[in-house]
JSON list of C-alpha atoms in Angstrom, two decimals:
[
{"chain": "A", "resi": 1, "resn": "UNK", "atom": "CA", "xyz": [-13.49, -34.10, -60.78]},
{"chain": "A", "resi": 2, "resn": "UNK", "atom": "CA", "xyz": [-12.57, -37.63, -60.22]},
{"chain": "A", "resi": 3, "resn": "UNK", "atom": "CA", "xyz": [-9.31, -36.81, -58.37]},
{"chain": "A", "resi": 4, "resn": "UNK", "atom": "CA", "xyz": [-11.36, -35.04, -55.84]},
{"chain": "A", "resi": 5, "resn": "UNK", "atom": "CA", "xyz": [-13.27, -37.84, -54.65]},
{"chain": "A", "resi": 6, "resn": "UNK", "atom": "CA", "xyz": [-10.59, -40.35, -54.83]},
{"chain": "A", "resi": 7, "resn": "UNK", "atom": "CA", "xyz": [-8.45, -37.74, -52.59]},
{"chain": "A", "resi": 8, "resn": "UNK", "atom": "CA", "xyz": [-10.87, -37.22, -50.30]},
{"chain": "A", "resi": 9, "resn": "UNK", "atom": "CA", "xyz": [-11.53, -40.62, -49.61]},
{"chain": "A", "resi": 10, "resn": "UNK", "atom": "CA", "xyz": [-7.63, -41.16, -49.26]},
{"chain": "A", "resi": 11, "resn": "UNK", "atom": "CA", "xyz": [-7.50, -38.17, -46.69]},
{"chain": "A", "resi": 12, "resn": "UNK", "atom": "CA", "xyz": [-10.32, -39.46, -44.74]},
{"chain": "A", "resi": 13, "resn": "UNK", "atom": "CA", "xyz": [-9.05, -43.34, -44.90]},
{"chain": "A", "resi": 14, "resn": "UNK", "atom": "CA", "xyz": [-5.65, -41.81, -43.13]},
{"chain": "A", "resi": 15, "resn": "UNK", "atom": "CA", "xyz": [-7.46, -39.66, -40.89]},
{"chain": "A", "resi": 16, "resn": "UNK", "atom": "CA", "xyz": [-9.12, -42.53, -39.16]},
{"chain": "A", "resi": 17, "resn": "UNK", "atom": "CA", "xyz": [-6.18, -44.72, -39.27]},
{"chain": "A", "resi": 18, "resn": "UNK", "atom": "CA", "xyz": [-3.82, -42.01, -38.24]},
{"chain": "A", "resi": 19, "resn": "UNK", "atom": "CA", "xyz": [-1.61, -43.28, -41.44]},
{"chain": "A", "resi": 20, "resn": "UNK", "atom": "CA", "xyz": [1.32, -41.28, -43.07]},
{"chain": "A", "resi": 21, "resn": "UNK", "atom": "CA", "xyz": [2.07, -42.69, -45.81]},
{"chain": "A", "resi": 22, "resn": "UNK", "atom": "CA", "xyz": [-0.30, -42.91, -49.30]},
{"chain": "A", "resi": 23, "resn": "UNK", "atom": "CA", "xyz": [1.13, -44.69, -52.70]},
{"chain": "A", "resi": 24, "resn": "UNK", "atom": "CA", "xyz": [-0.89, -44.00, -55.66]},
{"chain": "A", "resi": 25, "resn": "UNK", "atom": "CA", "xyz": [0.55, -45.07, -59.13]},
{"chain": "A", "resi": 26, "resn": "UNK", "atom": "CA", "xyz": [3.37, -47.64, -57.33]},
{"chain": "A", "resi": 27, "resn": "UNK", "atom": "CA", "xyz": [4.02, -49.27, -54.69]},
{"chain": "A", "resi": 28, "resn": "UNK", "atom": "CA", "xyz": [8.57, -48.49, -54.43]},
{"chain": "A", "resi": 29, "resn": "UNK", "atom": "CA", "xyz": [10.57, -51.34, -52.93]},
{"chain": "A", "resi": 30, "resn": "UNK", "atom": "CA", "xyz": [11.24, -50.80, -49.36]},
{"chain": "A", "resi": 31, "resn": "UNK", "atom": "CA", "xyz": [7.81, -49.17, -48.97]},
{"chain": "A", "resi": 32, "resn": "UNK", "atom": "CA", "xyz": [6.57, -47.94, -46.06]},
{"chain": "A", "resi": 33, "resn": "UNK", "atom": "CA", "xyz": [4.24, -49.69, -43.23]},
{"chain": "A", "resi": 34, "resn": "UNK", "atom": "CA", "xyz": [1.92, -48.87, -42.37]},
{"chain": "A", "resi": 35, "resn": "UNK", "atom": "CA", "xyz": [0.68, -47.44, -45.08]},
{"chain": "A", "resi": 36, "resn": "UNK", "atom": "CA", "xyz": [-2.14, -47.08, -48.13]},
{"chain": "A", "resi": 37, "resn": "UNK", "atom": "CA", "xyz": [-2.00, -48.01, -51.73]},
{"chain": "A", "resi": 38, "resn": "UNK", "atom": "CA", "xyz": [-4.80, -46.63, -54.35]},
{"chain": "A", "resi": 39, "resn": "UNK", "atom": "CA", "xyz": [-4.99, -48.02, -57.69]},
{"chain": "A", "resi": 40, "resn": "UNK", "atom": "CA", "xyz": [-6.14, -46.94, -60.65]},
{"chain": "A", "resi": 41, "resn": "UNK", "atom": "CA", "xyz": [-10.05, -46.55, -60.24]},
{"chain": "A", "resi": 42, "resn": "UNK", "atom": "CA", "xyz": [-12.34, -48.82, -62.42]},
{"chain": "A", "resi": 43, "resn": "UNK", "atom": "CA", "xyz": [-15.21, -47.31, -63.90]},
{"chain": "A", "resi": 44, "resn": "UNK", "atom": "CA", "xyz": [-18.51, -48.30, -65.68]},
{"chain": "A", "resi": 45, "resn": "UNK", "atom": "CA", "xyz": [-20.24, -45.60, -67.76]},
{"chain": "A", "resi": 46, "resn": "UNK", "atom": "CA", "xyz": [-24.06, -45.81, -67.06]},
{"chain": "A", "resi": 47, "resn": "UNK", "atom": "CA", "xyz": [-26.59, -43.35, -68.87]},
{"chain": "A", "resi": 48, "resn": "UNK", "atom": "CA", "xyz": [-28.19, -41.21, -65.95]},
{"chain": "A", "resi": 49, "resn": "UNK", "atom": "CA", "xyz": [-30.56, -38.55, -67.17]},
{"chain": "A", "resi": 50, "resn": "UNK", "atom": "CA", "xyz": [-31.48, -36.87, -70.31]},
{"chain": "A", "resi": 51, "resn": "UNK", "atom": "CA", "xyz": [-29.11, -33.82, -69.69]},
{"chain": "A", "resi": 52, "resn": "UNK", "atom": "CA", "xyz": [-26.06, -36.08, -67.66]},
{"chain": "A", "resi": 53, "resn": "UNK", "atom": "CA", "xyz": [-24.12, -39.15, -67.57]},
{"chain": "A", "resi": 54, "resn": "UNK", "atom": "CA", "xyz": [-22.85, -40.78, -64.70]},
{"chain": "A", "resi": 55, "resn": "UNK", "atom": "CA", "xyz": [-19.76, -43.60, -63.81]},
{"chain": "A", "resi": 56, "resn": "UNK", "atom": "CA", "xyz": [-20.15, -46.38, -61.42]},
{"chain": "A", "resi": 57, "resn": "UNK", "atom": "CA", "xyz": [-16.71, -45.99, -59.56]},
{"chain": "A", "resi": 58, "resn": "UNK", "atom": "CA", "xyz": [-14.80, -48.62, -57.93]},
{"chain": "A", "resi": 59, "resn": "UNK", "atom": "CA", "xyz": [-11.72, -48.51, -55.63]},
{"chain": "A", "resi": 60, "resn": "UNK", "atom": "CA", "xyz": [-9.73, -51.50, -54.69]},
{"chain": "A", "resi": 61, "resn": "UNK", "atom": "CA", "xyz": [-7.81, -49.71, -51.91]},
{"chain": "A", "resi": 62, "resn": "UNK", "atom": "CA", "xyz": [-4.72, -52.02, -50.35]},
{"chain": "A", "resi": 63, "resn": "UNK", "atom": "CA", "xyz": [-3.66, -51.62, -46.63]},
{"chain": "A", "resi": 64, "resn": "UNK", "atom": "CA", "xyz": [-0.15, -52.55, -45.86]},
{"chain": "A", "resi": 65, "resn": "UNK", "atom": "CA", "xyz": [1.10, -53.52, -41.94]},
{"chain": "A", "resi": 66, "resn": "UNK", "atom": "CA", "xyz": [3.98, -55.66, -40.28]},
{"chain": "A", "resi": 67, "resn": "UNK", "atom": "CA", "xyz": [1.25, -58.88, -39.99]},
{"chain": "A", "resi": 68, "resn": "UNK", "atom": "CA", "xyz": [-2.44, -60.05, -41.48]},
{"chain": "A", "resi": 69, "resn": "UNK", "atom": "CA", "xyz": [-3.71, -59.16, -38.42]},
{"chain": "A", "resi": 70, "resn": "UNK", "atom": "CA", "xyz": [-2.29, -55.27, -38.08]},
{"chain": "A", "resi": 71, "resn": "UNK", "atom": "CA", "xyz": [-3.53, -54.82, -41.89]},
{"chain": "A", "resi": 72, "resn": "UNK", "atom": "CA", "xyz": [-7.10, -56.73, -41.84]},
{"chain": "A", "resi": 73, "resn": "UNK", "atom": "CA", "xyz": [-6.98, -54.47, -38.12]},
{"chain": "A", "resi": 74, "resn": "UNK", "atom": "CA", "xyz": [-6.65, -51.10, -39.93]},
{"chain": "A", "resi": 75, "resn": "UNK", "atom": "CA", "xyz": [-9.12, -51.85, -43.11]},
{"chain": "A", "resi": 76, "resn": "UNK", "atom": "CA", "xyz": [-12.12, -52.57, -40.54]},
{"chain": "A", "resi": 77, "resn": "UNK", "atom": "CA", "xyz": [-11.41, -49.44, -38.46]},
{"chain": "A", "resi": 78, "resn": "UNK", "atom": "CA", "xyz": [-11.43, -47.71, -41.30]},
{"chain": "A", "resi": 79, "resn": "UNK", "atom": "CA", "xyz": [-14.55, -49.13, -42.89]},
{"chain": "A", "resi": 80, "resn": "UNK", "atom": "CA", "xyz": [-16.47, -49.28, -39.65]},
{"chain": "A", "resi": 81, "resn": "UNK", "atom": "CA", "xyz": [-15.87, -45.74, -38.81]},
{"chain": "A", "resi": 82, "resn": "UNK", "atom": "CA", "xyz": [-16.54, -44.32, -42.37]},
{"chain": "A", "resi": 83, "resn": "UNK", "atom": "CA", "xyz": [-19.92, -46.71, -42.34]},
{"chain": "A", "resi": 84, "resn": "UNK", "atom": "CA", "xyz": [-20.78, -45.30, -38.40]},
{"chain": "A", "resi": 85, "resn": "UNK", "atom": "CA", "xyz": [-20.97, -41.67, -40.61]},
{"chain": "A", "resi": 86, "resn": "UNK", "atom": "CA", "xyz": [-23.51, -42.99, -43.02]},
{"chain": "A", "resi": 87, "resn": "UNK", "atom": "CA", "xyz": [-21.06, -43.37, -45.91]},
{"chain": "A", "resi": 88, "resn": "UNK", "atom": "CA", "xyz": [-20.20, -39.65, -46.33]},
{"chain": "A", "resi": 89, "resn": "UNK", "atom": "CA", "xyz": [-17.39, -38.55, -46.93]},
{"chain": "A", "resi": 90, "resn": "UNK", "atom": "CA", "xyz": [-15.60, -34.90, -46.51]},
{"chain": "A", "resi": 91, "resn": "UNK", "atom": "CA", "xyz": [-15.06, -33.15, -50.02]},
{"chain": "A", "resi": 92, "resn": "UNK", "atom": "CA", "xyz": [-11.80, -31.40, -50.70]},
{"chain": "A", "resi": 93, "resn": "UNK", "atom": "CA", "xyz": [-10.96, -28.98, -53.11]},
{"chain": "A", "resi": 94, "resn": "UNK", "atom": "CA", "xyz": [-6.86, -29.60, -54.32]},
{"chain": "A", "resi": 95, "resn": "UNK", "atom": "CA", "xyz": [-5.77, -27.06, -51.98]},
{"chain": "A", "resi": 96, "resn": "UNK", "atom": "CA", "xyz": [-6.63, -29.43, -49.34]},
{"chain": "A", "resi": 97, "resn": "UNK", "atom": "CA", "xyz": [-9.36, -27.21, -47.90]},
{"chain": "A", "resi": 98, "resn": "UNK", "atom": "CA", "xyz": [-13.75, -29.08, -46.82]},
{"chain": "A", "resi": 99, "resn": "UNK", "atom": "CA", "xyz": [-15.79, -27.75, -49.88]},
{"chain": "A", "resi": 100, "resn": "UNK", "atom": "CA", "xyz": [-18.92, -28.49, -47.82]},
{"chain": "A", "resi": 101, "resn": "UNK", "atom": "CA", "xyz": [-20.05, -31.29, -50.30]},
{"chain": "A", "resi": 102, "resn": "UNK", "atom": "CA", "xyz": [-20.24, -34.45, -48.98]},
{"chain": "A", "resi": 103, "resn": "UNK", "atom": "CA", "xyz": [-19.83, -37.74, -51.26]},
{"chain": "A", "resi": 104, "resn": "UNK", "atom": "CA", "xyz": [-21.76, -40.74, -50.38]},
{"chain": "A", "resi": 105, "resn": "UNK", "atom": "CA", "xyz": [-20.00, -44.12, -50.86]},
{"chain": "A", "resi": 106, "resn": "UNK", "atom": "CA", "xyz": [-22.78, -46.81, -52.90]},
{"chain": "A", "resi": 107, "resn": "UNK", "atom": "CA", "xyz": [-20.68, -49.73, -50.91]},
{"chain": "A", "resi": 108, "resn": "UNK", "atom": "CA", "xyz": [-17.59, -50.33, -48.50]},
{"chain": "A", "resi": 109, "resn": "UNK", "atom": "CA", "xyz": [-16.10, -53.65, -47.32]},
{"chain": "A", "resi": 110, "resn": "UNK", "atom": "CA", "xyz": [-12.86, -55.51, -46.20]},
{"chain": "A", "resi": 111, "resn": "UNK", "atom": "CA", "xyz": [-11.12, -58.69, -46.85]},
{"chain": "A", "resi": 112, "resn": "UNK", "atom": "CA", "xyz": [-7.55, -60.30, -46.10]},
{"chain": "A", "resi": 113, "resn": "UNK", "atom": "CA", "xyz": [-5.81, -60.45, -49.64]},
{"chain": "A", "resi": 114, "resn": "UNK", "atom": "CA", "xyz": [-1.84, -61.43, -48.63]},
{"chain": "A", "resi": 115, "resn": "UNK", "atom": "CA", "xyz": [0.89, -61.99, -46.28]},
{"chain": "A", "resi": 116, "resn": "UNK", "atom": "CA", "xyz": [0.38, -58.27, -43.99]},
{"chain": "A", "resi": 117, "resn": "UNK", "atom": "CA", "xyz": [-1.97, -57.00, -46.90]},
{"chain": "A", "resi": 118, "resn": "UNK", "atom": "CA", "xyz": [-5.54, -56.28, -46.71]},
{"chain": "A", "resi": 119, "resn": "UNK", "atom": "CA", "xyz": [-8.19, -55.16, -49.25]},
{"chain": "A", "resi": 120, "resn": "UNK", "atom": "CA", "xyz": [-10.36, -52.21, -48.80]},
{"chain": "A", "resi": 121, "resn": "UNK", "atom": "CA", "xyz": [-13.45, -51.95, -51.43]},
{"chain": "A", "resi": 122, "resn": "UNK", "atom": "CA", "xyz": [-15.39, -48.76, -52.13]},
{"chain": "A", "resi": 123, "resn": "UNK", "atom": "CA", "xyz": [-17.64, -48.05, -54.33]},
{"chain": "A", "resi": 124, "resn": "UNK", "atom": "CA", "xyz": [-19.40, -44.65, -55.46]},
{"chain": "A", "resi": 125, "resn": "UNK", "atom": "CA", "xyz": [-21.65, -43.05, -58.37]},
{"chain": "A", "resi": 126, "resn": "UNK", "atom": "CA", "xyz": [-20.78, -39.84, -60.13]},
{"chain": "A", "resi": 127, "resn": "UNK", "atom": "CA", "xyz": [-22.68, -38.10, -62.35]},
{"chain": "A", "resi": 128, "resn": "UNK", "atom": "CA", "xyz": [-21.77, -35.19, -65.16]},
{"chain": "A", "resi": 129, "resn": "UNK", "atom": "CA", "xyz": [-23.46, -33.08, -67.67]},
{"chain": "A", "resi": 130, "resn": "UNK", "atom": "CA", "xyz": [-23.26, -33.99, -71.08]},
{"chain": "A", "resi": 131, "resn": "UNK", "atom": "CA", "xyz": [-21.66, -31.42, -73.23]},
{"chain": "A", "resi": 132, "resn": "UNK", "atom": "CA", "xyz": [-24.67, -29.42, -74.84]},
{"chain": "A", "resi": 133, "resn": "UNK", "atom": "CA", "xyz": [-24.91, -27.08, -77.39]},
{"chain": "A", "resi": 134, "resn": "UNK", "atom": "CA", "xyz": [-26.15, -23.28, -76.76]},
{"chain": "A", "resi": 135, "resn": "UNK", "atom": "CA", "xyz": [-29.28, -22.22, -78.57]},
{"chain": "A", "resi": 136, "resn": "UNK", "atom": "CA", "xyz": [-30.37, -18.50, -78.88]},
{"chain": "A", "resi": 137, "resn": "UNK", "atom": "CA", "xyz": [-34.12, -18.65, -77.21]},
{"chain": "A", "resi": 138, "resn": "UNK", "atom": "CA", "xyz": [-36.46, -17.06, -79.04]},
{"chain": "A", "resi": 139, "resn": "UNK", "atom": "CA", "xyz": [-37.60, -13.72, -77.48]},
{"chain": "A", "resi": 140, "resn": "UNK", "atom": "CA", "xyz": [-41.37, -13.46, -79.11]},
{"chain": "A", "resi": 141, "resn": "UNK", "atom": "CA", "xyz": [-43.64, -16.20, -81.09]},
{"chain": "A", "resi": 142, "resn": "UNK", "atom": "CA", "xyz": [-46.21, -15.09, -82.91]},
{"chain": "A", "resi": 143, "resn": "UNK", "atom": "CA", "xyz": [-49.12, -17.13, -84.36]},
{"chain": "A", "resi": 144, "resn": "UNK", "atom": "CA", "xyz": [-51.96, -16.42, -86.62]},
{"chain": "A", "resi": 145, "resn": "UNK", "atom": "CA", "xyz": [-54.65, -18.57, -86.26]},
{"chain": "A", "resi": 146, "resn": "UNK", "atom": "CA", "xyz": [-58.22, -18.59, -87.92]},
{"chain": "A", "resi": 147, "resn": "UNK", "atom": "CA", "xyz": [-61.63, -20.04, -86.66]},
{"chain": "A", "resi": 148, "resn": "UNK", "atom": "CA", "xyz": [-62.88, -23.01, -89.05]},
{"chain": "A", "resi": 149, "resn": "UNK", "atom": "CA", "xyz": [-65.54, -21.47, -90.95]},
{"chain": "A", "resi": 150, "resn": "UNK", "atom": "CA", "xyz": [-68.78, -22.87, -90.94]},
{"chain": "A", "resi": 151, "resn": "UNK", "atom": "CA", "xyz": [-70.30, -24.57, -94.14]}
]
């Protein structure tokens, strides 16, 4: 399920910047500008509830440009406009297509990392069912029960 939220934050991050051009896994030599790289996520398992677990998900997204100032630029338009829409953000399902859900982000913020390279954070919360075992319920319970006798 995590490859839905990390895409839909991708799709979103290149809607508002009106970029083309996404890396995941590597960046390739010659790569293109302007454009978006996601790394791996990093996640922290936290207990949630008694019946599901949730992961404290982090995103260390990098936004490539020509210059410091194109980059840094692009990484507050994009965090200002997703924080304008109260941190949501658009699910899609893998065919590309709004589920209706909406994801809220926990935290989103920019910095200037390199030379024409700047450094989107986001962070979100997830949470799963555990994987429980199926019980048969019991249909009828009957009890037999006696007043205490008097002595």
């Amino acid at each position: 399920m995590l490859e839905c939220e990390i895409i839909s934050i991708a799709k979103t991050m290149c809607d508002i910047a009106g970029i083309k051009k996404i890396y995941f896994d590597e960046v390739a030599e010659g790569f293109c500008i302007p454009s978006l790289y996601f790394p791996a996520a990093e996640q922290d398992f936290e207990g949630d509830t008694l019946t599901a677990y949730r992961y404290d998900t982090t995103l260390f997204v990098k936004v490539f440009d020509k210059t410091n100032k194109k980059a840094i630029n692009i990484a507050e338009k994009i965090t200002n406009n997703i924080a304008k829409h109260k941190l949501l953000i658009d699910i899609i399902d893998k065919s590309g297509e709004k589920t209706g859900k909406k994801l809220r982000l926990k935290a989103i913020s920019c910095k200037k990392l390199d030379i024409g390279v700047a450094q989107i954070m986001v962070r979100f919360q997830t949470s799963f069912p555990y994987n429980s075992e199926t019980y048969s319920m019991i249909n009828t319970f009957f009890t037999n029960l006696r007043a205490k006798e008097k002595y």
